[in-house]
Amino acid sequence: MATMSVVEALNGAIAEEMRRDASVFCIGEDISDLNGGYGGAFAVTRGLAEEFGAERIVNTPISEILIGGVCVGAAMTGMRPIGDLQYGDFLFCMMDQLVNQAAKMCYMSNGTVKVPMVMRCPCGATTRGAQHAQSLEGFFTRVPGLKVICPATAYDAKGLLKQAIRDDNPVIVFEHKRLYGGKRVELGALSTMSDVPDEEYTIEFGKAVVRREGKDITVVGNLLMQYRAQEAAARLEKEGISLEVIDPRTLLPFDYETVIKSVEKTGRLMIVHEDNYTGGWGAQLSAYIAEHAIYHLDAPIRRVATYDVPIPFAPIMEDHVVPSVDRIVEEARELMLA
């Protein structure tokens, strides 16, 4: 075992896969740290250029449409590109390549063309304003042909990213900026150091994990909200309210079975995410549980999400619109009375 941060785990996953498979390469803005570069906006690729060179750690101009196009084209010809976005908000600059090309090529070619590409996307509000703070998971969980993952721990970051690189489908990886734990410290960052095995491992997509067992309310939350849900659970335990906290780990495919099993025990469901309330991934989960497990519910499903406004720049306003531990606690108390 080695204790490492999410940044270190992601870096290790990329290095291992590049050593294992010569078709794997990275492409993005300032991802090489040679000649004074930074190694990516959050230093995930730091040190890789020294080992793999400029042909496999490829710096690009500031052009996300270029990064997306190169990834799709290279993947279609048999390479396994890993795209690196400085901020996940810039996914919108490559929507056609991702949604109309990468996601559909396998279907349109009757399986003769595969697009094994990964797009890594830092997400989450960290006082950078409306264009550098969004959590966009909901936009992509409704696109057939894509896979969407969201590792919240170092162990999951390494195992899920290695699985994504080996997958023959396009995979979008959402990484919360406050969970990286690297040398670039974000305001409000959490310590996410955890044990990661030395031996080879991957994590299968579509397998959620119960982070904390409980009996009163099932809480499903991803990324930063996973940690806030666990903190809320610790507070509420002192009041006699027991939360069962589930980390979905992957949003597409989604592990509905684990959530339903938990709801059968608790009778209540709360979904917590930094995605918007309207159209966020929690809306799909709510609909699915209403269709398939409504008779196990003793109260209406509760969604705790970012309010439907652009993310404010002012820290006090950002803290208001993004779900806080206090808001989760209060919503849980109300749900117990419903």
Short mmCIF file of the C-alpha atoms (twelve columns), coordinates in Angstrom:
data_MODEL
# 
_entry.id   MODEL 
# 
loop_
_atom_site.group_PDB 
_atom_site.id 
_atom_site.type_symbol 
_atom_site.label_atom_id 
_atom_site.label_alt_id 
_atom_site.label_comp_id 
_atom_site.label_asym_id 
_atom_site.label_seq_id 
_atom_site.Cartn_x 
_atom_site.Cartn_y 
_atom_site.Cartn_z 
_atom_site.pdbx_PDB_model_num 
ATOM 1   C CA . MET A 1   0.000   0.000  0.000   1 
ATOM 2   C CA . ALA A 2   0.990   3.612  -0.586  1 
ATOM 3   C CA . THR A 3   -0.773  6.651  0.848   1 
ATOM 4   C CA . MET A 4   -1.409  9.227  -1.846  1 
ATOM 5   C CA . SER A 5   -3.613  12.098 -2.974  1 
ATOM 6   C CA . VAL A 6   -6.110  12.033 -5.844  1 
ATOM 7   C CA . VAL A 7   -3.604  13.928 -8.015  1 
ATOM 8   C CA . GLU A 8   -0.907  11.354 -7.314  1 
ATOM 9   C CA . ALA A 9   -3.321  8.499  -7.986  1 
ATOM 10  C CA . LEU A 10  -4.391  9.960  -11.340 1 
ATOM 11  C CA . ASN A 11  -0.768  10.581 -12.295 1 
ATOM 12  C CA . GLY A 12  0.142   7.007  -11.374 1 
ATOM 13  C CA . ALA A 13  -2.755  5.575  -13.361 1 
ATOM 14  C CA . ILE A 14  -1.750  7.474  -16.493 1 
ATOM 15  C CA . ALA A 15  1.913   6.500  -16.160 1 
ATOM 16  C CA . GLU A 16  1.101   2.810  -15.669 1 
ATOM 17  C CA . GLU A 17  -1.229  2.710  -18.664 1 
ATOM 18  C CA . MET A 18  1.262   4.536  -20.887 1 
ATOM 19  C CA . ARG A 19  3.949   2.019  -19.955 1 
ATOM 20  C CA . ARG A 20  1.553   -0.861 -20.577 1 
ATOM 21  C CA . ASP A 21  0.169   0.344  -23.907 1 
ATOM 22  C CA . ALA A 22  2.110   2.412  -26.456 1 
ATOM 23  C CA . SER A 23  -1.151  3.642  -28.016 1 
ATOM 24  C CA . VAL A 24  -1.979  5.716  -24.898 1 
ATOM 25  C CA . PHE A 25  -1.044  9.391  -25.019 1 
ATOM 26  C CA . CYS A 26  -2.064  12.632 -23.291 1 
ATOM 27  C CA . ILE A 27  -3.063  15.863 -24.991 1 
ATOM 28  C CA . GLY A 28  -4.007  19.224 -23.520 1 
ATOM 29  C CA . GLU A 29  -2.998  22.763 -22.659 1 
ATOM 30  C CA . ASP A 30  0.273   23.115 -20.727 1 
ATOM 31  C CA . ILE A 31  0.267   19.453 -19.687 1 
ATOM 32  C CA . SER A 32  4.010   19.055 -20.140 1 
ATOM 33  C CA . ASP A 33  6.234   20.427 -17.400 1 
ATOM 34  C CA . LEU A 34  9.314   20.555 -19.589 1 
ATOM 35  C CA . ASN A 35  10.694  24.016 -20.382 1 
ATOM 36  C CA . GLY A 36  8.907   25.673 -17.487 1 
ATOM 37  C CA . GLY A 37  5.445   24.142 -17.974 1 
ATOM 38  C CA . TYR A 38  3.159   23.266 -15.089 1 
ATOM 39  C CA . GLY A 39  2.067   19.724 -15.863 1 
ATOM 40  C CA . GLY A 40  -1.597  20.583 -16.421 1 
ATOM 41  C CA . ALA A 41  -3.765  23.143 -14.661 1 
ATOM 42  C CA . PHE A 42  -3.788  20.988 -11.514 1 
ATOM 43  C CA . ALA A 43  -0.423  19.268 -12.015 1 
ATOM 44  C CA . VAL A 44  -1.895  15.839 -12.723 1 
ATOM 45  C CA . THR A 45  0.537   15.169 -15.598 1 
ATOM 46  C CA . ARG A 46  3.584   16.632 -13.873 1 
ATOM 47  C CA . GLY A 47  6.712   14.563 -14.514 1 
ATOM 48  C CA . LEU A 48  5.238   12.438 -17.295 1 
ATOM 49  C CA . ALA A 49  6.882   14.333 -20.154 1 
ATOM 50  C CA . GLU A 50  10.329  13.521 -18.822 1 
ATOM 51  C CA . GLU A 51  9.612   9.800  -19.153 1 
ATOM 52  C CA . PHE A 52  7.395   9.714  -22.238 1 
ATOM 53  C CA . GLY A 53  8.521   12.724 -24.251 1 
ATOM 54  C CA . ALA A 54  6.708   15.368 -26.263 1 
ATOM 55  C CA . GLU A 55  5.225   12.852 -28.718 1 
ATOM 56  C CA . ARG A 56  3.079   11.281 -25.984 1 
ATOM 57  C CA . ILE A 57  2.590   14.263 -23.641 1 
ATOM 58  C CA . VAL A 58  1.337   16.720 -26.217 1 
ATOM 59  C CA . ASN A 59  0.912   20.420 -25.469 1 
ATOM 60  C CA . THR A 60  -1.739  22.231 -27.514 1 
ATOM 61  C CA . PRO A 61  -2.775  25.828 -28.128 1 
ATOM 62  C CA . ILE A 62  -5.707  27.142 -26.109 1 
ATOM 63  C CA . SER A 63  -8.268  25.388 -28.285 1 
ATOM 64  C CA . GLU A 64  -10.601 22.854 -26.726 1 
ATOM 65  C CA . ILE A 65  -12.236 22.127 -30.064 1 
ATOM 66  C CA . LEU A 66  -8.795  21.046 -31.289 1 
ATOM 67  C CA . ILE A 67  -8.270  18.768 -28.260 1 
ATOM 68  C CA . GLY A 68  -11.668 17.144 -28.772 1 
ATOM 69  C CA . GLY A 69  -11.171 16.649 -32.498 1 
ATOM 70  C CA . VAL A 70  -7.716  15.132 -32.132 1 
ATOM 71  C CA . CYS A 71  -8.973  12.751 -29.442 1 
ATOM 72  C CA . VAL A 72  -11.883 11.536 -31.557 1 
ATOM 73  C CA . GLY A 73  -9.783  11.130 -34.707 1 
ATOM 74  C CA . ALA A 74  -6.894  9.421  -32.941 1 
ATOM 75  C CA . ALA A 75  -9.221  7.056  -31.091 1 
ATOM 76  C CA . MET A 76  -10.977 6.059  -34.313 1 
ATOM 77  C CA . THR A 77  -7.615  5.031  -35.782 1 
ATOM 78  C CA . GLY A 78  -6.675  2.826  -32.831 1 
ATOM 79  C CA . MET A 79  -4.939  5.173  -30.411 1 
ATOM 80  C CA . ARG A 80  -6.113  5.715  -26.804 1 
ATOM 81  C CA . PRO A 81  -5.958  9.462  -26.161 1 
ATOM 82  C CA . ILE A 82  -6.428  11.084 -22.744 1 
ATOM 83  C CA . GLY A 83  -7.681  14.641 -23.170 1 
ATOM 84  C CA . ASP A 84  -6.891  17.116 -20.389 1 
ATOM 85  C CA . LEU A 85  -9.187  20.112 -19.907 1 
ATOM 86  C CA . GLN A 86  -8.073  22.933 -17.654 1 
ATOM 87  C CA . TYR A 87  -11.697 23.346 -16.541 1 
ATOM 88  C CA . GLY A 88  -14.665 21.092 -17.199 1 
ATOM 89  C CA . ASP A 89  -16.709 24.135 -18.241 1 
ATOM 90  C CA . PHE A 90  -14.815 24.032 -21.543 1 
ATOM 91  C CA . LEU A 91  -16.544 20.788 -22.486 1 
ATOM 92  C CA . PHE A 92  -19.067 23.037 -24.197 1 
ATOM 93  C CA . CYS A 93  -16.372 24.019 -26.701 1 
ATOM 94  C CA . MET A 94  -16.206 20.414 -27.932 1 
ATOM 95  C CA . MET A 95  -19.853 19.387 -27.687 1 
ATOM 96  C CA . ASP A 96  -20.143 18.375 -31.337 1 
ATOM 97  C CA . GLN A 97  -17.046 16.174 -31.174 1 
ATOM 98  C CA . LEU A 98  -18.186 14.502 -27.956 1 
ATOM 99  C CA . VAL A 99  -21.930 14.186 -28.500 1 
ATOM 100 C CA . ASN A 100 -22.298 13.899 -32.276 1 
ATOM 101 C CA . GLN A 101 -19.043 12.142 -33.103 1 
ATOM 102 C CA . ALA A 102 -17.441 10.218 -30.224 1 
ATOM 103 C CA . ALA A 103 -20.710 8.996  -28.705 1 
ATOM 104 C CA . LYS A 104 -22.273 7.854  -31.989 1 
ATOM 105 C CA . MET A 105 -19.498 6.448  -34.177 1 
ATOM 106 C CA . CYS A 106 -19.670 2.895  -32.853 1 
ATOM 107 C CA . TYR A 107 -23.439 2.763  -33.371 1 
ATOM 108 C CA . MET A 108 -23.332 4.414  -36.809 1 
ATOM 109 C CA . SER A 109 -20.616 2.023  -38.004 1 
ATOM 110 C CA . ASN A 110 -22.366 -1.103 -36.695 1 
ATOM 111 C CA . GLY A 111 -19.517 -1.651 -34.267 1 
ATOM 112 C CA . THR A 112 -16.725 -1.486 -36.830 1 
ATOM 113 C CA . VAL A 113 -15.408 1.817  -35.449 1 
ATOM 114 C CA . LYS A 114 -14.593 2.297  -31.775 1 
ATOM 115 C CA . VAL A 115 -13.688 5.542  -29.987 1 
ATOM 116 C CA . PRO A 116 -11.565 4.586  -26.943 1 
ATOM 117 C CA . MET A 117 -10.875 8.077  -25.592 1 
ATOM 118 C CA . VAL A 118 -10.884 9.666  -22.138 1 
ATOM 119 C CA . MET A 119 -11.668 13.313 -21.364 1 
ATOM 120 C CA . ARG A 120 -10.549 14.484 -17.922 1 
ATOM 121 C CA . CYS A 121 -12.530 17.435 -16.564 1 
ATOM 122 C CA . PRO A 122 -11.906 19.393 -13.343 1 
ATOM 123 C CA . CYS A 123 -15.254 20.505 -11.926 1 
ATOM 124 C CA . GLY A 124 -16.809 22.185 -8.902  1 
ATOM 125 C CA . ALA A 125 -17.107 25.674 -7.477  1 
ATOM 126 C CA . THR A 126 -13.876 27.138 -6.074  1 
ATOM 127 C CA . THR A 127 -14.434 30.937 -6.188  1 
ATOM 128 C CA . ARG A 128 -13.558 31.221 -9.877  1 
ATOM 129 C CA . GLY A 129 -16.882 32.549 -11.110 1 
ATOM 130 C CA . ALA A 130 -19.576 31.355 -13.466 1 
ATOM 131 C CA . GLN A 131 -17.373 30.083 -16.329 1 
ATOM 132 C CA . HIS A 132 -14.874 28.076 -14.256 1 
ATOM 133 C CA . ALA A 133 -17.037 26.492 -11.557 1 
ATOM 134 C CA . GLN A 134 -19.773 24.326 -13.032 1 
ATOM 135 C CA . SER A 135 -20.576 20.681 -12.370 1 
ATOM 136 C CA . LEU A 136 -21.842 19.476 -15.727 1 
ATOM 137 C CA . GLU A 137 -22.451 15.791 -15.139 1 
ATOM 138 C CA . GLY A 138 -26.148 16.031 -15.978 1 
ATOM 139 C CA . PHE A 139 -25.449 17.231 -19.519 1 
ATOM 140 C CA . PHE A 140 -23.586 14.050 -20.388 1 
ATOM 141 C CA . THR A 141 -25.432 11.335 -18.476 1 
ATOM 142 C CA . ARG A 142 -28.221 11.649 -21.037 1 
ATOM 143 C CA . VAL A 143 -25.971 10.938 -24.050 1 
ATOM 144 C CA . PRO A 144 -26.088 7.300  -25.226 1 
ATOM 145 C CA . GLY A 145 -22.614 6.104  -26.137 1 
ATOM 146 C CA . LEU A 146 -20.730 8.039  -23.460 1 
ATOM 147 C CA . LYS A 147 -19.645 6.806  -20.036 1 
ATOM 148 C CA . VAL A 148 -19.421 9.241  -17.121 1 
ATOM 149 C CA . ILE A 149 -17.381 8.618  -13.967 1 
ATOM 150 C CA . CYS A 150 -16.673 10.700 -10.850 1 
ATOM 151 C CA . PRO A 151 -13.983 9.337  -8.501  1 
ATOM 152 C CA . ALA A 152 -13.969 10.887 -5.020  1 
ATOM 153 C CA . THR A 153 -11.023 9.029  -3.455  1 
ATOM 154 C CA . ALA A 154 -7.456  8.290  -4.484  1 
ATOM 155 C CA . TYR A 155 -8.225  4.561  -4.631  1 
ATOM 156 C CA . ASP A 156 -11.179 5.139  -6.948  1 
ATOM 157 C CA . ALA A 157 -9.331  7.739  -9.013  1 
ATOM 158 C CA . LYS A 158 -6.611  5.286  -9.968  1 
ATOM 159 C CA . GLY A 159 -8.803  2.232  -10.480 1 
ATOM 160 C CA . LEU A 160 -11.530 4.024  -12.424 1 
ATOM 161 C CA . LEU A 161 -9.126  5.983  -14.645 1 
ATOM 162 C CA . LYS A 162 -7.223  2.825  -15.580 1 
ATOM 163 C CA . GLN A 163 -10.540 1.171  -16.435 1 
ATOM 164 C CA . ALA A 164 -11.532 4.220  -18.499 1 
ATOM 165 C CA . ILE A 165 -8.310  4.167  -20.514 1 
ATOM 166 C CA . ARG A 166 -8.846  0.493  -21.361 1 
ATOM 167 C CA . ASP A 167 -12.534 0.938  -22.260 1 
ATOM 168 C CA . ASP A 168 -13.394 0.932  -25.958 1 
ATOM 169 C CA . ASN A 169 -15.968 3.692  -25.447 1 
ATOM 170 C CA . PRO A 170 -15.509 7.429  -24.813 1 
ATOM 171 C CA . VAL A 171 -15.362 8.163  -21.078 1 
ATOM 172 C CA . ILE A 172 -15.717 11.552 -19.375 1 
ATOM 173 C CA . VAL A 173 -13.985 11.781 -15.992 1 
ATOM 174 C CA . PHE A 174 -15.230 14.482 -13.611 1 
ATOM 175 C CA . GLU A 175 -12.622 15.361 -10.965 1 
ATOM 176 C CA . HIS A 176 -13.530 17.837 -8.234  1 
ATOM 177 C CA . LYS A 177 -10.941 20.564 -7.796  1 
ATOM 178 C CA . ARG A 178 -11.298 20.544 -3.999  1 
ATOM 179 C CA . LEU A 179 -10.485 16.844 -3.832  1 
ATOM 180 C CA . TYR A 180 -7.215  16.804 -5.818  1 
ATOM 181 C CA . GLY A 181 -4.964  17.234 -2.799  1 
ATOM 182 C CA . GLY A 182 -1.977  18.249 -4.906  1 
ATOM 183 C CA . LYS A 183 0.502   21.065 -4.581  1 
ATOM 184 C CA . ARG A 184 -1.997  23.545 -6.013  1 
ATOM 185 C CA . VAL A 185 -4.204  24.032 -2.960  1 
ATOM 186 C CA . GLU A 186 -7.781  25.125 -3.629  1 
ATOM 187 C CA . LEU A 187 -9.825  27.261 -1.261  1 
ATOM 188 C CA . GLY A 188 -11.852 24.864 0.864   1 
ATOM 189 C CA . ALA A 189 -9.857  21.827 -0.279  1 
ATOM 190 C CA . LEU A 190 -10.256 18.603 1.666   1 
ATOM 191 C CA . SER A 191 -7.581  16.147 2.691   1 
ATOM 192 C CA . THR A 192 -8.317  13.052 0.618   1 
ATOM 193 C CA . MET A 193 -5.119  11.085 1.243   1 
ATOM 194 C CA . SER A 194 -5.894  7.378  1.209   1 
ATOM 195 C CA . ASP A 195 -4.269  3.999  0.754   1 
ATOM 196 C CA . VAL A 196 -3.762  2.753  -2.792  1 
ATOM 197 C CA . PRO A 197 -2.529  -0.790 -3.510  1 
ATOM 198 C CA . ASP A 198 0.880   -1.228 -5.068  1 
ATOM 199 C CA . GLU A 199 -0.373  -4.059 -7.254  1 
ATOM 200 C CA . GLU A 200 -2.303  -3.693 -10.484 1 
ATOM 201 C CA . TYR A 201 -6.076  -3.097 -10.178 1 
ATOM 202 C CA . THR A 202 -9.020  -1.559 -11.998 1 
ATOM 203 C CA . ILE A 203 -12.560 -0.749 -10.819 1 
ATOM 204 C CA . GLU A 204 -15.562 -1.947 -12.794 1 
ATOM 205 C CA . PHE A 205 -17.957 0.749  -13.929 1 
ATOM 206 C CA . GLY A 206 -21.511 0.729  -12.555 1 
ATOM 207 C CA . LYS A 207 -20.587 -0.411 -9.045  1 
ATOM 208 C CA . ALA A 208 -21.527 2.005  -6.257  1 
ATOM 209 C CA . VAL A 209 -20.101 1.721  -2.753  1 
ATOM 210 C CA . VAL A 210 -21.768 2.294  0.621   1 
ATOM 211 C CA . ARG A 211 -19.440 4.669  2.471   1 
ATOM 212 C CA . ARG A 212 -21.458 4.723  5.686   1 
ATOM 213 C CA . GLU A 213 -24.211 2.376  6.786   1 
ATOM 214 C CA . GLY A 214 -27.424 3.709  8.303   1 
ATOM 215 C CA . LYS A 215 -31.101 2.929  8.792   1 
ATOM 216 C CA . ASP A 216 -33.186 6.124  8.447   1 
ATOM 217 C CA . ILE A 217 -32.293 7.893  5.180   1 
ATOM 218 C CA . THR A 218 -30.419 6.762  2.074   1 
ATOM 219 C CA . VAL A 219 -28.175 9.594  0.845   1 
ATOM 220 C CA . VAL A 220 -26.594 9.363  -2.617  1 
ATOM 221 C CA . GLY A 221 -23.889 11.935 -3.307  1 
ATOM 222 C CA . ASN A 222 -20.869 12.195 -5.589  1 
ATOM 223 C CA . LEU A 223 -17.491 13.942 -5.447  1 
ATOM 224 C CA . LEU A 224 -17.336 16.762 -2.857  1 
ATOM 225 C CA . MET A 225 -20.950 16.171 -1.831  1 
ATOM 226 C CA . GLN A 226 -19.977 12.650 -0.790  1 
ATOM 227 C CA . TYR A 227 -17.758 14.117 1.910   1 
ATOM 228 C CA . ARG A 228 -20.319 16.713 2.964   1 
ATOM 229 C CA . ALA A 229 -22.959 14.006 3.226   1 
ATOM 230 C CA . GLN A 230 -20.693 11.976 5.498   1 
ATOM 231 C CA . GLU A 231 -20.045 15.015 7.689   1 
ATOM 232 C CA . ALA A 232 -23.793 15.652 7.881   1 
ATOM 233 C CA . ALA A 233 -24.311 12.019 8.837   1 
ATOM 234 C CA . ALA A 234 -21.828 12.340 11.695  1 
ATOM 235 C CA . ARG A 235 -23.687 15.405 13.015  1 
ATOM 236 C CA . LEU A 236 -27.120 13.835 12.708  1 
ATOM 237 C CA . GLU A 237 -26.033 10.657 14.437  1 
ATOM 238 C CA . LYS A 238 -25.832 12.697 17.642  1 
ATOM 239 C CA . GLU A 239 -29.527 13.521 17.180  1 
ATOM 240 C CA . GLY A 240 -30.495 9.897  16.632  1 
ATOM 241 C CA . ILE A 241 -30.870 10.215 12.839  1 
ATOM 242 C CA . SER A 242 -28.958 7.557  10.902  1 
ATOM 243 C CA . LEU A 243 -27.890 8.234  7.288   1 
ATOM 244 C CA . GLU A 244 -26.708 5.561  4.884   1 
ATOM 245 C CA . VAL A 245 -24.309 7.302  2.490   1 
ATOM 246 C CA . ILE A 246 -23.740 5.883  -1.006  1 
ATOM 247 C CA . ASP A 247 -21.036 6.990  -3.445  1 
ATOM 248 C CA . PRO A 248 -22.183 6.099  -6.996  1 
ATOM 249 C CA . ARG A 249 -18.611 6.441  -8.374  1 
ATOM 250 C CA . THR A 250 -19.949 6.149  -11.934 1 
ATOM 251 C CA . LEU A 251 -23.013 8.000  -13.203 1 
ATOM 252 C CA . LEU A 252 -23.245 6.289  -16.589 1 
ATOM 253 C CA . PRO A 253 -23.603 3.357  -16.125 1 
ATOM 254 C CA . PHE A 254 -25.383 3.850  -12.795 1 
ATOM 255 C CA . ASP A 255 -25.770 1.271  -10.046 1 
ATOM 256 C CA . TYR A 256 -29.502 1.541  -9.336  1 
ATOM 257 C CA . GLU A 257 -29.555 -1.839 -7.602  1 
ATOM 258 C CA . THR A 258 -27.425 -0.663 -4.670  1 
ATOM 259 C CA . VAL A 259 -29.631 2.408  -4.174  1 
ATOM 260 C CA . ILE A 260 -32.854 0.386  -4.289  1 
ATOM 261 C CA . LYS A 261 -31.469 -2.134 -1.805  1 
ATOM 262 C CA . SER A 262 -30.688 0.714  0.574   1 
ATOM 263 C CA . VAL A 263 -34.081 2.384  0.094   1 
ATOM 264 C CA . GLU A 264 -35.791 -0.897 0.902   1 
ATOM 265 C CA . LYS A 265 -34.099 -0.670 4.303   1 
ATOM 266 C CA . THR A 266 -34.433 3.060  5.058   1 
ATOM 267 C CA . GLY A 267 -37.686 4.054  3.326   1 
ATOM 268 C CA . ARG A 268 -36.293 7.504  2.519   1 
ATOM 269 C CA . LEU A 269 -34.041 8.853  -0.249  1 
ATOM 270 C CA . MET A 270 -32.016 12.051 -0.453  1 
ATOM 271 C CA . ILE A 271 -29.821 12.881 -3.454  1 
ATOM 272 C CA . VAL A 272 -27.041 15.429 -2.993  1 
ATOM 273 C CA . HIS A 273 -25.022 16.854 -5.882  1 
ATOM 274 C CA . GLU A 274 -23.299 20.023 -7.033  1 
ATOM 275 C CA . ASP A 275 -25.004 19.688 -10.405 1 
ATOM 276 C CA . ASN A 276 -28.041 21.936 -10.956 1 
ATOM 277 C CA . TYR A 277 -31.379 21.064 -9.365  1 
ATOM 278 C CA . THR A 278 -33.196 21.168 -12.720 1 
ATOM 279 C CA . GLY A 279 -31.868 18.487 -15.048 1 
ATOM 280 C CA . GLY A 280 -29.078 17.359 -12.744 1 
ATOM 281 C CA . TRP A 281 -28.250 13.656 -12.594 1 
ATOM 282 C CA . GLY A 282 -30.335 13.385 -9.427  1 
ATOM 283 C CA . ALA A 283 -33.465 14.039 -11.458 1 
ATOM 284 C CA . GLN A 284 -32.898 10.826 -13.430 1 
ATOM 285 C CA . LEU A 285 -32.215 8.867  -10.254 1 
ATOM 286 C CA . SER A 286 -35.385 10.268 -8.695  1 
ATOM 287 C CA . ALA A 287 -37.452 9.237  -11.707 1 
ATOM 288 C CA . TYR A 288 -35.977 5.749  -11.742 1 
ATOM 289 C CA . ILE A 289 -36.658 5.146  -8.048  1 
ATOM 290 C CA . ALA A 290 -40.199 6.517  -8.461  1 
ATOM 291 C CA . GLU A 291 -40.774 4.033  -11.302 1 
ATOM 292 C CA . HIS A 292 -39.136 0.976  -9.775  1 
ATOM 293 C CA . ALA A 293 -39.170 1.360  -5.982  1 
ATOM 294 C CA . ILE A 294 -41.870 3.844  -5.054  1 
ATOM 295 C CA . TYR A 295 -43.647 1.431  -2.707  1 
ATOM 296 C CA . HIS A 296 -40.509 1.191  -0.590  1 
ATOM 297 C CA . LEU A 297 -40.622 4.944  0.087   1 
ATOM 298 C CA . ASP A 298 -42.197 6.325  3.251   1 
ATOM 299 C CA . ALA A 299 -41.686 9.956  2.204   1 
ATOM 300 C CA . PRO A 300 -41.129 11.975 -1.006  1 
ATOM 301 C CA . ILE A 301 -37.649 11.887 -2.523  1 
ATOM 302 C CA . ARG A 302 -35.586 14.909 -1.494  1 
ATOM 303 C CA . ARG A 303 -32.994 16.515 -3.824  1 
ATOM 304 C CA . VAL A 304 -30.340 18.828 -2.406  1 
ATOM 305 C CA . ALA A 305 -28.568 20.517 -5.305  1 
ATOM 306 C CA . THR A 306 -26.970 23.708 -6.503  1 
ATOM 307 C CA . TYR A 307 -29.647 26.339 -7.076  1 
ATOM 308 C CA . ASP A 308 -30.538 27.074 -10.704 1 
ATOM 309 C CA . VAL A 309 -28.356 30.162 -11.077 1 
ATOM 310 C CA . PRO A 310 -24.913 30.774 -12.577 1 
ATOM 311 C CA . ILE A 311 -22.230 30.091 -9.956  1 
ATOM 312 C CA . PRO A 312 -21.499 33.454 -8.284  1 
ATOM 313 C CA . PHE A 313 -17.960 34.781 -7.954  1 
ATOM 314 C CA . ALA A 314 -18.388 36.184 -4.439  1 
ATOM 315 C CA . PRO A 315 -17.410 33.457 -1.936  1 
ATOM 316 C CA . ILE A 316 -20.368 34.135 0.371   1 
ATOM 317 C CA . MET A 317 -22.786 33.790 -2.558  1 
ATOM 318 C CA . GLU A 318 -21.052 30.677 -3.877  1 
ATOM 319 C CA . ASP A 319 -21.370 29.095 -0.437  1 
ATOM 320 C CA . HIS A 320 -25.088 29.904 -0.501  1 
ATOM 321 C CA . VAL A 321 -25.940 28.315 -3.841  1 
ATOM 322 C CA . VAL A 322 -23.810 25.158 -3.518  1 
ATOM 323 C CA . PRO A 323 -25.131 22.528 -1.050  1 
ATOM 324 C CA . SER A 324 -23.471 22.884 2.339   1 
ATOM 325 C CA . VAL A 325 -23.271 20.483 5.266   1 
ATOM 326 C CA . ASP A 326 -25.756 22.690 7.109   1 
ATOM 327 C CA . ARG A 327 -28.253 22.468 4.243   1 
ATOM 328 C CA . ILE A 328 -27.919 18.688 4.049   1 
ATOM 329 C CA . VAL A 329 -28.497 18.431 7.800   1 
ATOM 330 C CA . GLU A 330 -31.579 20.647 7.676   1 
ATOM 331 C CA . GLU A 331 -33.043 18.823 4.669   1 
ATOM 332 C CA . ALA A 332 -32.516 15.486 6.425   1 
ATOM 333 C CA . ARG A 333 -34.313 16.704 9.531   1 
ATOM 334 C CA . GLU A 334 -37.262 17.813 7.421   1 
ATOM 335 C CA . LEU A 335 -37.285 14.534 5.510   1 
ATOM 336 C CA . MET A 336 -37.550 12.606 8.776   1 
ATOM 337 C CA . LEU A 337 -40.735 14.538 9.560   1 
ATOM 338 C CA . ALA A 338 -42.292 14.012 6.125   1 
# 
